[in-house]
Amino acid sequence: MMTTSPDSAAATPADGDTQTRHDQHGRYPQALSVEDFQHNLATIHARMAAACDRVGRDPASVQLLPVSKTMDESRIRLAHAAGCRLLGENKVQEAHRKWENTADLADLRWSVIGHLQTNKAKLVAQFASEFQALDSLRLAEALDRRLQAEGRALDVFVQVNTSGEPSKYGLAPDDVAAFLQALPAYSALRVRGLMTLALFSSEAERVRQCFVLLRGLRDRLRQEAPAGIHLDELSMGMSGDFEIAIEEGATLVRVGQAIFGARALPDSHYWPGSA
Ligand SMILES: *Cc1c(COP(=O)(O)O)cnc(C)c1O
């Protein structure tokens, strides 16, 4: 369960209290109007606040990142009209295309949350505000070089594989400490925290263990992090499990389907091995 740290929650929910909603998959209704988006956002914020309440956390300590992958430009405009200013996208080419097509929305920013091949670092450096799937020094080096050329900086999260599934991206937990030590060399990368995708399962306890692991790792590594490397953020939890993630310390939850509606493409298209 939760380890203690100064800003951490006071209480821990009883085992198994909060269930995953992965069985809801495919049943989220499509948001087709600004009102639909406002309604869904309000519902998610209320559920986030209730989860905070269960463990004595301040609701202001958790941010919501709406995830718009596969959703077309018209839906993105509705989400923007409903107040969304930062959107998460899993695939960089799709994100780049949407960025170009919504250039008139000057205050809309993009967070790339999915695995990135080194040869696509240039694309991310051009337009993204945030990148949540940093998992190799080769990629850090490529991003830094491209960002320096563009005169830009990028908020980054280090992705950790907390489920142990070989198909999942991210560093092994034991490799994160050494990885962080190398990051100050890349001055265009502003390290903000750790990110994970939990086991995709209806077994709430096993999902919870992934979040507990990331939280414990962050609390430990925070003490020894090199100067300039801040591990304030824990990006964990999505439509099916964000309440459990919040109970275990998430500062940022990435929610797609519960805001936009079910995706047509199966999750295996996005996450290897989750079919
Ligand atoms: C798609 C995605 C999410 C959101 O998943 P939903 O089930 O739509 O809430 C979160 N994180 C990552 C990395 C994703 O690719």
PDB file of C-alpha atoms and ligand atoms in Angstrom:
ATOM      1  CA  MET A   1       0.000   0.000   0.000  1.00  0.00           C
ATOM      2  CA  MET A   2       1.039   3.595   0.165  1.00  0.00           C
ATOM      3  CA  THR A   3       4.365   4.586   1.564  1.00  0.00           C
ATOM      4  CA  THR A   4       4.439   7.794   3.528  1.00  0.00           C
ATOM      5  CA  SER A   5       5.930  11.051   2.372  1.00  0.00           C
ATOM      6  CA  PRO A   6       5.201  14.602   3.516  1.00  0.00           C
ATOM      7  CA  ASP A   7       2.635  15.349   0.835  1.00  0.00           C
ATOM      8  CA  SER A   8       1.099  11.929   0.775  1.00  0.00           C
ATOM      9  CA  ALA A   9      -2.336  10.772   1.661  1.00  0.00           C
ATOM     10  CA  ALA A  10      -3.247  10.123   5.252  1.00  0.00           C
ATOM     11  CA  ALA A  11      -5.274   7.001   4.817  1.00  0.00           C
ATOM     12  CA  THR A  12      -5.276   3.974   2.571  1.00  0.00           C
ATOM     13  CA  PRO A  13      -8.497   2.461   1.306  1.00  0.00           C
ATOM     14  CA  ALA A  14      -9.386  -1.036   2.361  1.00  0.00           C
ATOM     15  CA  ASP A  15      -8.115  -3.697  -0.022  1.00  0.00           C
ATOM     16  CA  GLY A  16     -10.237  -4.110  -3.101  1.00  0.00           C
ATOM     17  CA  ASP A  17     -12.567  -1.209  -2.290  1.00  0.00           C
ATOM     18  CA  THR A  18     -12.199   0.463  -5.637  1.00  0.00           C
ATOM     19  CA  GLN A  19     -12.715  -1.710  -8.699  1.00  0.00           C
ATOM     20  CA  THR A  20     -11.288  -1.286 -12.165  1.00  0.00           C
ATOM     21  CA  ARG A  21     -13.731  -0.492 -14.933  1.00  0.00           C
ATOM     22  CA  HIS A  22     -11.873  -2.214 -17.710  1.00  0.00           C
ATOM     23  CA  ASP A  23     -15.027  -4.242 -18.330  1.00  0.00           C
ATOM     24  CA  GLN A  24     -16.655  -1.002 -19.511  1.00  0.00           C
ATOM     25  CA  HIS A  25     -14.458  -1.180 -22.571  1.00  0.00           C
ATOM     26  CA  GLY A  26     -16.322  -0.284 -25.727  1.00  0.00           C
ATOM     27  CA  ARG A  27     -19.379   0.957 -23.848  1.00  0.00           C
ATOM     28  CA  TYR A  28     -18.501   4.580 -23.284  1.00  0.00           C
ATOM     29  CA  PRO A  29     -20.997   6.686 -25.266  1.00  0.00           C
ATOM     30  CA  GLN A  30     -19.607   9.080 -27.876  1.00  0.00           C
ATOM     31  CA  ALA A  31     -19.340  12.738 -26.863  1.00  0.00           C
ATOM     32  CA  LEU A  32     -20.782  14.629 -29.842  1.00  0.00           C
ATOM     33  CA  SER A  33     -21.461  18.122 -28.500  1.00  0.00           C
ATOM     34  CA  VAL A  34     -19.757  20.677 -26.286  1.00  0.00           C
ATOM     35  CA  GLU A  35     -22.377  19.842 -23.642  1.00  0.00           C
ATOM     36  CA  ASP A  36     -21.482  16.129 -23.825  1.00  0.00           C
ATOM     37  CA  PHE A  37     -17.836  17.014 -23.216  1.00  0.00           C
ATOM     38  CA  GLN A  38     -18.695  19.374 -20.371  1.00  0.00           C
ATOM     39  CA  HIS A  39     -20.847  16.686 -18.797  1.00  0.00           C
ATOM     40  CA  ASN A  40     -18.184  13.979 -19.118  1.00  0.00           C
ATOM     41  CA  LEU A  41     -15.429  16.264 -17.829  1.00  0.00           C
ATOM     42  CA  ALA A  42     -17.545  17.231 -14.833  1.00  0.00           C
ATOM     43  CA  THR A  43     -18.276  13.568 -14.109  1.00  0.00           C
ATOM     44  CA  ILE A  44     -14.589  12.630 -14.266  1.00  0.00           C
ATOM     45  CA  HIS A  45     -13.604  15.575 -12.063  1.00  0.00           C
ATOM     46  CA  ALA A  46     -16.234  14.516  -9.514  1.00  0.00           C
ATOM     47  CA  ARG A  47     -14.926  10.939  -9.509  1.00  0.00           C
ATOM     48  CA  MET A  48     -11.366  12.244  -9.158  1.00  0.00           C
ATOM     49  CA  ALA A  49     -12.423  14.406  -6.199  1.00  0.00           C
ATOM     50  CA  ALA A  50     -14.204  11.463  -4.569  1.00  0.00           C
ATOM     51  CA  ALA A  51     -11.073   9.317  -4.937  1.00  0.00           C
ATOM     52  CA  CYS A  52      -8.987  12.111  -3.377  1.00  0.00           C
ATOM     53  CA  ASP A  53     -11.484  12.349  -0.571  1.00  0.00           C
ATOM     54  CA  ARG A  54     -11.191   8.634   0.242  1.00  0.00           C
ATOM     55  CA  VAL A  55      -7.478   9.025   0.982  1.00  0.00           C
ATOM     56  CA  GLY A  56      -7.417  12.578   2.335  1.00  0.00           C
ATOM     57  CA  ARG A  57      -5.786  14.204  -0.689  1.00  0.00           C
ATOM     58  CA  ASP A  58      -6.380  17.705  -1.995  1.00  0.00           C
ATOM     59  CA  PRO A  59      -8.244  17.430  -5.354  1.00  0.00           C
ATOM     60  CA  ALA A  60      -6.038  20.260  -6.644  1.00  0.00           C
ATOM     61  CA  SER A  61      -3.074  17.862  -6.417  1.00  0.00           C
ATOM     62  CA  VAL A  62      -4.330  15.766  -9.374  1.00  0.00           C
ATOM     63  CA  GLN A  63      -4.543  16.972 -12.976  1.00  0.00           C
ATOM     64  CA  LEU A  64      -6.621  15.463 -15.761  1.00  0.00           C
ATOM     65  CA  LEU A  65      -5.040  14.893 -19.179  1.00  0.00           C
ATOM     66  CA  PRO A  66      -7.790  14.184 -21.740  1.00  0.00           C
ATOM     67  CA  VAL A  67      -6.570  11.676 -24.346  1.00  0.00           C
ATOM     68  CA  SER A  68      -7.869  12.321 -27.868  1.00  0.00           C
ATOM     69  CA  LYS A  69      -6.193   9.548 -29.861  1.00  0.00           C
ATOM     70  CA  THR A  70      -8.238   8.271 -32.842  1.00  0.00           C
ATOM     71  CA  MET A  71     -10.730  11.124 -32.366  1.00  0.00           C
ATOM     72  CA  ASP A  72     -11.069  13.367 -35.405  1.00  0.00           C
ATOM     73  CA  GLU A  73     -10.503  17.079 -35.607  1.00  0.00           C
ATOM     74  CA  SER A  74     -14.167  17.997 -35.096  1.00  0.00           C
ATOM     75  CA  ARG A  75     -14.190  16.168 -31.747  1.00  0.00           C
ATOM     76  CA  ILE A  76     -10.964  17.901 -30.768  1.00  0.00           C
ATOM     77  CA  ARG A  77     -12.583  21.254 -31.449  1.00  0.00           C
ATOM     78  CA  LEU A  78     -15.540  20.299 -29.246  1.00  0.00           C
ATOM     79  CA  ALA A  79     -13.188  19.261 -26.439  1.00  0.00           C
ATOM     80  CA  HIS A  80     -11.347  22.564 -26.796  1.00  0.00           C
ATOM     81  CA  ALA A  81     -14.637  24.472 -26.679  1.00  0.00           C
ATOM     82  CA  ALA A  82     -15.447  22.568 -23.476  1.00  0.00           C
ATOM     83  CA  GLY A  83     -12.237  23.840 -21.905  1.00  0.00           C
ATOM     84  CA  CYS A  84      -9.511  21.297 -22.756  1.00  0.00           C
ATOM     85  CA  ARG A  85      -6.160  23.017 -23.379  1.00  0.00           C
ATOM     86  CA  LEU A  86      -3.746  20.063 -23.295  1.00  0.00           C
ATOM     87  CA  LEU A  87      -4.557  16.825 -25.133  1.00  0.00           C
ATOM     88  CA  GLY A  88      -2.781  13.466 -25.016  1.00  0.00           C
ATOM     89  CA  GLU A  89      -1.986  11.505 -28.180  1.00  0.00           C
ATOM     90  CA  ASN A  90      -0.354   8.101 -28.361  1.00  0.00           C
ATOM     91  CA  LYS A  91       1.061   8.217 -31.905  1.00  0.00           C
ATOM     92  CA  VAL A  92       3.294  11.084 -32.934  1.00  0.00           C
ATOM     93  CA  GLN A  93       2.301  11.311 -36.596  1.00  0.00           C
ATOM     94  CA  GLU A  94      -1.373  11.432 -35.717  1.00  0.00           C
ATOM     95  CA  ALA A  95      -0.642  14.094 -33.083  1.00  0.00           C
ATOM     96  CA  HIS A  96       1.434  16.160 -35.501  1.00  0.00           C
ATOM     97  CA  ARG A  97      -1.317  16.086 -38.120  1.00  0.00           C
ATOM     98  CA  LYS A  98      -3.913  17.230 -35.564  1.00  0.00           C
ATOM     99  CA  TRP A  99      -1.592  19.983 -34.364  1.00  0.00           C
ATOM    100  CA  GLU A 100      -1.260  21.263 -37.939  1.00  0.00           C
ATOM    101  CA  ASN A 101      -5.012  21.073 -38.580  1.00  0.00           C
ATOM    102  CA  THR A 102      -5.895  22.963 -35.402  1.00  0.00           C
ATOM    103  CA  ALA A 103      -3.218  25.651 -35.678  1.00  0.00           C
ATOM    104  CA  ASP A 104      -5.969  28.277 -35.346  1.00  0.00           C
ATOM    105  CA  LEU A 105      -6.532  27.126 -31.726  1.00  0.00           C
ATOM    106  CA  ALA A 106      -3.508  28.999 -30.438  1.00  0.00           C
ATOM    107  CA  ASP A 107      -3.803  27.896 -26.812  1.00  0.00           C
ATOM    108  CA  LEU A 108      -4.170  24.159 -27.500  1.00  0.00           C
ATOM    109  CA  ARG A 109      -1.080  22.162 -26.485  1.00  0.00           C
ATOM    110  CA  TRP A 110      -0.156  18.520 -27.099  1.00  0.00           C
ATOM    111  CA  SER A 111       1.251  15.770 -24.919  1.00  0.00           C
ATOM    112  CA  VAL A 112       2.708  12.709 -26.659  1.00  0.00           C
ATOM    113  CA  ILE A 113       2.096   9.768 -24.318  1.00  0.00           C
ATOM    114  CA  GLY A 114       3.088   6.763 -26.437  1.00  0.00           C
ATOM    115  CA  HIS A 115       6.314   5.009 -27.374  1.00  0.00           C
ATOM    116  CA  LEU A 116       8.515   6.984 -29.770  1.00  0.00           C
ATOM    117  CA  GLN A 117      11.063   5.723 -32.250  1.00  0.00           C
ATOM    118  CA  THR A 118      14.283   7.719 -32.234  1.00  0.00           C
ATOM    119  CA  ASN A 119      13.851   8.616 -35.901  1.00  0.00           C
ATOM    120  CA  LYS A 120      10.632  10.478 -35.039  1.00  0.00           C
ATOM    121  CA  ALA A 121      12.218  12.668 -32.340  1.00  0.00           C
ATOM    122  CA  LYS A 122      12.349  15.555 -34.797  1.00  0.00           C
ATOM    123  CA  LEU A 123       8.572  15.572 -35.142  1.00  0.00           C
ATOM    124  CA  VAL A 124       8.004  15.702 -31.372  1.00  0.00           C
ATOM    125  CA  ALA A 125      10.560  18.490 -31.024  1.00  0.00           C
ATOM    126  CA  GLN A 126       8.592  20.589 -33.504  1.00  0.00           C
ATOM    127  CA  PHE A 127       5.252  20.771 -31.767  1.00  0.00           C
ATOM    128  CA  ALA A 128       4.814  18.821 -28.519  1.00  0.00           C
ATOM    129  CA  SER A 129       4.675  20.507 -25.112  1.00  0.00           C
ATOM    130  CA  GLU A 130       5.136  17.280 -23.229  1.00  0.00           C
ATOM    131  CA  PHE A 131       6.425  13.760 -23.825  1.00  0.00           C
ATOM    132  CA  GLN A 132       5.497  11.035 -21.355  1.00  0.00           C
ATOM    133  CA  ALA A 133       7.213   7.933 -22.715  1.00  0.00           C
ATOM    134  CA  LEU A 134      10.944   8.597 -22.356  1.00  0.00           C
ATOM    135  CA  ASP A 135      12.598   5.193 -22.006  1.00  0.00           C
ATOM    136  CA  SER A 136      16.100   5.303 -23.508  1.00  0.00           C
ATOM    137  CA  LEU A 137      19.153   7.547 -23.525  1.00  0.00           C
ATOM    138  CA  ARG A 138      19.330   7.284 -27.295  1.00  0.00           C
ATOM    139  CA  LEU A 139      15.910   8.870 -27.449  1.00  0.00           C
ATOM    140  CA  ALA A 140      16.830  11.495 -24.828  1.00  0.00           C
ATOM    141  CA  GLU A 141      19.871  12.419 -26.884  1.00  0.00           C
ATOM    142  CA  ALA A 142      17.887  12.621 -30.133  1.00  0.00           C
ATOM    143  CA  LEU A 143      15.123  14.707 -28.566  1.00  0.00           C
ATOM    144  CA  ASP A 144      17.596  17.070 -26.918  1.00  0.00           C
ATOM    145  CA  ARG A 145      19.496  17.611 -30.160  1.00  0.00           C
ATOM    146  CA  ARG A 146      16.306  18.337 -32.134  1.00  0.00           C
ATOM    147  CA  LEU A 147      14.929  20.594 -29.409  1.00  0.00           C
ATOM    148  CA  GLN A 148      18.145  22.611 -29.228  1.00  0.00           C
ATOM    149  CA  ALA A 149      17.915  23.092 -32.998  1.00  0.00           C
ATOM    150  CA  GLU A 150      14.327  24.320 -32.674  1.00  0.00           C
ATOM    151  CA  GLY A 151      15.143  26.493 -29.659  1.00  0.00           C
ATOM    152  CA  ARG A 152      12.497  24.646 -27.643  1.00  0.00           C
ATOM    153  CA  ALA A 153      12.252  22.753 -24.372  1.00  0.00           C
ATOM    154  CA  LEU A 154      10.034  19.786 -23.551  1.00  0.00           C
ATOM    155  CA  ASP A 155       8.468  18.515 -20.319  1.00  0.00           C
ATOM    156  CA  VAL A 156       9.216  14.800 -20.060  1.00  0.00           C
ATOM    157  CA  PHE A 157       8.165  11.835 -17.946  1.00  0.00           C
ATOM    158  CA  VAL A 158      10.248   8.695 -17.667  1.00  0.00           C
ATOM    159  CA  GLN A 159       8.130   5.648 -18.516  1.00  0.00           C
ATOM    160  CA  VAL A 160       8.496   2.685 -16.173  1.00  0.00           C
ATOM    161  CA  ASN A 161       7.284  -0.846 -16.849  1.00  0.00           C
ATOM    162  CA  THR A 162       5.566  -1.632 -13.549  1.00  0.00           C
ATOM    163  CA  SER A 163       3.629  -4.692 -14.714  1.00  0.00           C
ATOM    164  CA  GLY A 164       6.681  -6.713 -15.724  1.00  0.00           C
ATOM    165  CA  GLU A 165       4.954  -7.684 -18.965  1.00  0.00           C
ATOM    166  CA  PRO A 166       7.670  -8.062 -21.627  1.00  0.00           C
ATOM    167  CA  SER A 167       5.323  -6.513 -24.199  1.00  0.00           C
ATOM    168  CA  LYS A 168       5.068  -3.214 -22.331  1.00  0.00           C
ATOM    169  CA  TYR A 169       7.385  -0.308 -23.005  1.00  0.00           C
ATOM    170  CA  GLY A 170       9.284   1.496 -20.285  1.00  0.00           C
ATOM    171  CA  LEU A 171      12.367   1.008 -18.146  1.00  0.00           C
ATOM    172  CA  ALA A 172      12.600  -1.801 -15.637  1.00  0.00           C
ATOM    173  CA  PRO A 173      12.179  -0.273 -12.166  1.00  0.00           C
ATOM    174  CA  ASP A 174      15.759  -1.218 -11.246  1.00  0.00           C
ATOM    175  CA  ASP A 175      17.161   0.746 -14.189  1.00  0.00           C
ATOM    176  CA  VAL A 176      15.481   4.070 -13.430  1.00  0.00           C
ATOM    177  CA  ALA A 177      18.001   5.419 -10.879  1.00  0.00           C
ATOM    178  CA  ALA A 178      20.974   5.184 -13.257  1.00  0.00           C
ATOM    179  CA  PHE A 179      18.860   6.541 -16.111  1.00  0.00           C
ATOM    180  CA  LEU A 180      17.955   9.665 -14.120  1.00  0.00           C
ATOM    181  CA  GLN A 181      21.617  10.293 -13.301  1.00  0.00           C
ATOM    182  CA  ALA A 182      22.341  10.638 -17.026  1.00  0.00           C
ATOM    183  CA  LEU A 183      19.497  13.053 -17.842  1.00  0.00           C
ATOM    184  CA  PRO A 184      21.012  16.392 -16.711  1.00  0.00           C
ATOM    185  CA  ALA A 185      23.223  16.199 -19.815  1.00  0.00           C
ATOM    186  CA  TYR A 186      20.120  16.918 -21.927  1.00  0.00           C
ATOM    187  CA  SER A 187      19.244  20.451 -20.954  1.00  0.00           C
ATOM    188  CA  ALA A 188      16.240  20.847 -23.260  1.00  0.00           C
ATOM    189  CA  LEU A 189      14.442  18.062 -21.387  1.00  0.00           C
ATOM    190  CA  ARG A 190      12.611  19.205 -18.262  1.00  0.00           C
ATOM    191  CA  VAL A 191      12.111  16.045 -16.244  1.00  0.00           C
ATOM    192  CA  ARG A 192       8.835  16.220 -14.354  1.00  0.00           C
ATOM    193  CA  GLY A 193       8.229  12.722 -13.050  1.00  0.00           C
ATOM    194  CA  LEU A 194       7.448   9.099 -13.809  1.00  0.00           C
ATOM    195  CA  MET A 195       4.743   7.538 -15.966  1.00  0.00           C
ATOM    196  CA  THR A 196       3.343   4.024 -16.164  1.00  0.00           C
ATOM    197  CA  LEU A 197       0.659   1.912 -17.775  1.00  0.00           C
ATOM    198  CA  ALA A 198      -0.655  -0.569 -15.235  1.00  0.00           C
ATOM    199  CA  LEU A 199      -1.542  -4.144 -15.952  1.00  0.00           C
ATOM    200  CA  PHE A 200      -4.715  -4.154 -18.045  1.00  0.00           C
ATOM    201  CA  SER A 201      -6.875  -6.299 -15.812  1.00  0.00           C
ATOM    202  CA  SER A 202     -10.168  -6.454 -13.963  1.00  0.00           C
ATOM    203  CA  GLU A 203      -8.237  -7.667 -10.911  1.00  0.00           C
ATOM    204  CA  ALA A 204      -8.075  -4.412  -8.974  1.00  0.00           C
ATOM    205  CA  GLU A 205      -5.420  -5.593  -6.522  1.00  0.00           C
ATOM    206  CA  ARG A 206      -2.946  -6.469  -9.257  1.00  0.00           C
ATOM    207  CA  VAL A 207      -3.559  -3.156 -10.997  1.00  0.00           C
ATOM    208  CA  ARG A 208      -3.077  -1.351  -7.688  1.00  0.00           C
ATOM    209  CA  GLN A 209       0.310  -3.013  -7.168  1.00  0.00           C
ATOM    210  CA  CYS A 210       1.610  -1.357 -10.358  1.00  0.00           C
ATOM    211  CA  PHE A 211       0.682   2.067  -8.999  1.00  0.00           C
ATOM    212  CA  VAL A 212       2.143   1.278  -5.571  1.00  0.00           C
ATOM    213  CA  LEU A 213       5.396   0.277  -7.238  1.00  0.00           C
ATOM    214  CA  LEU A 214       5.680   3.525  -9.220  1.00  0.00           C
ATOM    215  CA  ARG A 215       4.850   5.603  -6.164  1.00  0.00           C
ATOM    216  CA  GLY A 216       7.433   3.812  -4.014  1.00  0.00           C
ATOM    217  CA  LEU A 217      10.069   4.167  -6.721  1.00  0.00           C
ATOM    218  CA  ARG A 218       9.378   7.889  -7.077  1.00  0.00           C
ATOM    219  CA  ASP A 219       9.549   8.467  -3.310  1.00  0.00           C
ATOM    220  CA  ARG A 220      12.890   6.669  -3.091  1.00  0.00           C
ATOM    221  CA  LEU A 221      14.491   8.220  -6.178  1.00  0.00           C
ATOM    222  CA  ARG A 222      13.381  11.700  -5.276  1.00  0.00           C
ATOM    223  CA  GLN A 223      15.946  11.794  -2.450  1.00  0.00           C
ATOM    224  CA  GLU A 224      18.892  11.012  -4.715  1.00  0.00           C
ATOM    225  CA  ALA A 225      17.805  12.676  -7.953  1.00  0.00           C
ATOM    226  CA  PRO A 226      20.496  14.856  -9.553  1.00  0.00           C
ATOM    227  CA  ALA A 227      20.119  18.645  -9.456  1.00  0.00           C
ATOM    228  CA  GLY A 228      17.496  19.879 -11.891  1.00  0.00           C
ATOM    229  CA  ILE A 229      15.700  16.533 -12.091  1.00  0.00           C
ATOM    230  CA  HIS A 230      12.332  16.905 -10.405  1.00  0.00           C
ATOM    231  CA  LEU A 231      10.160  13.913  -9.715  1.00  0.00           C
ATOM    232  CA  ASP A 232       7.073  15.783  -8.612  1.00  0.00           C
ATOM    233  CA  GLU A 233       4.672  14.096 -10.996  1.00  0.00           C
ATOM    234  CA  LEU A 234       3.257  10.582 -11.126  1.00  0.00           C
ATOM    235  CA  SER A 235       1.350  10.017 -14.373  1.00  0.00           C
ATOM    236  CA  MET A 236      -0.729   6.900 -13.836  1.00  0.00           C
ATOM    237  CA  GLY A 237      -4.321   5.795 -14.326  1.00  0.00           C
ATOM    238  CA  MET A 238      -6.698   5.856 -17.305  1.00  0.00           C
ATOM    239  CA  SER A 239     -10.447   5.413 -17.905  1.00  0.00           C
ATOM    240  CA  GLY A 240     -10.612   1.969 -16.346  1.00  0.00           C
ATOM    241  CA  ASP A 241      -8.378   2.516 -13.334  1.00  0.00           C
ATOM    242  CA  PHE A 242      -7.769   6.219 -12.590  1.00  0.00           C
ATOM    243  CA  GLU A 243      -9.522   6.146  -9.222  1.00  0.00           C
ATOM    244  CA  ILE A 244      -7.210   3.418  -7.958  1.00  0.00           C
ATOM    245  CA  ALA A 245      -4.223   5.389  -9.296  1.00  0.00           C
ATOM    246  CA  ILE A 246      -5.347   8.487  -7.403  1.00  0.00           C
ATOM    247  CA  GLU A 247      -5.741   6.484  -4.219  1.00  0.00           C
ATOM    248  CA  GLU A 248      -2.103   5.456  -4.666  1.00  0.00           C
ATOM    249  CA  GLY A 249      -0.717   8.920  -5.343  1.00  0.00           C
ATOM    250  CA  ALA A 250      -1.224   9.819  -9.041  1.00  0.00           C
ATOM    251  CA  THR A 251      -0.748  13.540  -9.728  1.00  0.00           C
ATOM    252  CA  LEU A 252      -1.874  13.193 -13.340  1.00  0.00           C
ATOM    253  CA  VAL A 253      -4.396  10.807 -14.875  1.00  0.00           C
ATOM    254  CA  ARG A 254      -4.697  10.196 -18.623  1.00  0.00           C
ATOM    255  CA  VAL A 255      -8.331   9.641 -19.571  1.00  0.00           C
ATOM    256  CA  GLY A 256      -9.581   9.043 -23.097  1.00  0.00           C
ATOM    257  CA  GLN A 257     -12.684   6.924 -23.576  1.00  0.00           C
ATOM    258  CA  ALA A 258     -14.534   8.107 -20.483  1.00  0.00           C
ATOM    259  CA  ILE A 259     -14.390  11.646 -21.931  1.00  0.00           C
ATOM    260  CA  PHE A 260     -14.507  11.169 -25.710  1.00  0.00           C
ATOM    261  CA  GLY A 261     -16.335   7.860 -25.952  1.00  0.00           C
ATOM    262  CA  ALA A 262     -15.268   4.362 -26.926  1.00  0.00           C
ATOM    263  CA  ARG A 263     -12.572   3.994 -29.574  1.00  0.00           C
ATOM    264  CA  ALA A 264     -13.277   2.026 -32.714  1.00  0.00           C
ATOM    265  CA  LEU A 265      -9.826   0.451 -32.772  1.00  0.00           C
ATOM    266  CA  PRO A 266      -8.956  -2.264 -30.284  1.00  0.00           C
ATOM    267  CA  ASP A 267      -6.419  -1.457 -27.570  1.00  0.00           C
ATOM    268  CA  SER A 268      -3.970  -3.931 -29.104  1.00  0.00           C
ATOM    269  CA  HIS A 269      -3.462  -1.304 -31.802  1.00  0.00           C
ATOM    270  CA  TYR A 270      -1.939   0.932 -29.138  1.00  0.00           C
ATOM    271  CA  TRP A 271      -0.525  -1.366 -26.511  1.00  0.00           C
ATOM    272  CA  PRO A 272       1.287  -4.482 -27.593  1.00  0.00           C
ATOM    273  CA  GLY A 273      -0.029  -7.528 -25.817  1.00  0.00           C
ATOM    274  CA  SER A 274      -3.254  -6.069 -24.468  1.00  0.00           C
ATOM    275  CA  ALA A 275      -5.577  -7.691 -26.992  1.00  0.00           C
TER     276      ALA A 275
HETATM  277  C1  LIG B   1      -5.006   5.629 -24.759  1.00  0.00           C
HETATM  278  C2  LIG B   1      -4.126   5.875 -23.593  1.00  0.00           C
HETATM  279  C3  LIG B   1      -4.662   6.281 -22.360  1.00  0.00           C
HETATM  280  C4  LIG B   1      -6.138   6.490 -22.140  1.00  0.00           C
HETATM  281  O1  LIG B   1      -6.840   5.281 -22.199  1.00  0.00           O
HETATM  282  P1  LIG B   1      -8.437   5.290 -22.056  1.00  0.00           P
HETATM  283  O2  LIG B   1      -8.814   3.885 -21.853  1.00  0.00           O
HETATM  284  O3  LIG B   1      -8.967   5.859 -23.327  1.00  0.00           O
HETATM  285  O4  LIG B   1      -8.744   6.183 -20.901  1.00  0.00           O
HETATM  286  C5  LIG B   1      -3.783   6.504 -21.314  1.00  0.00           C
HETATM  287  N1  LIG B   1      -2.456   6.348 -21.467  1.00  0.00           N
HETATM  288  C6  LIG B   1      -1.902   5.963 -22.631  1.00  0.00           C
HETATM  289  C7  LIG B   1      -0.425   5.804 -22.717  1.00  0.00           C
HETATM  290  C8  LIG B   1      -2.714   5.711 -23.729  1.00  0.00           C
HETATM  291  O5  LIG B   1      -2.161   5.323 -24.888  1.00  0.00           O
END
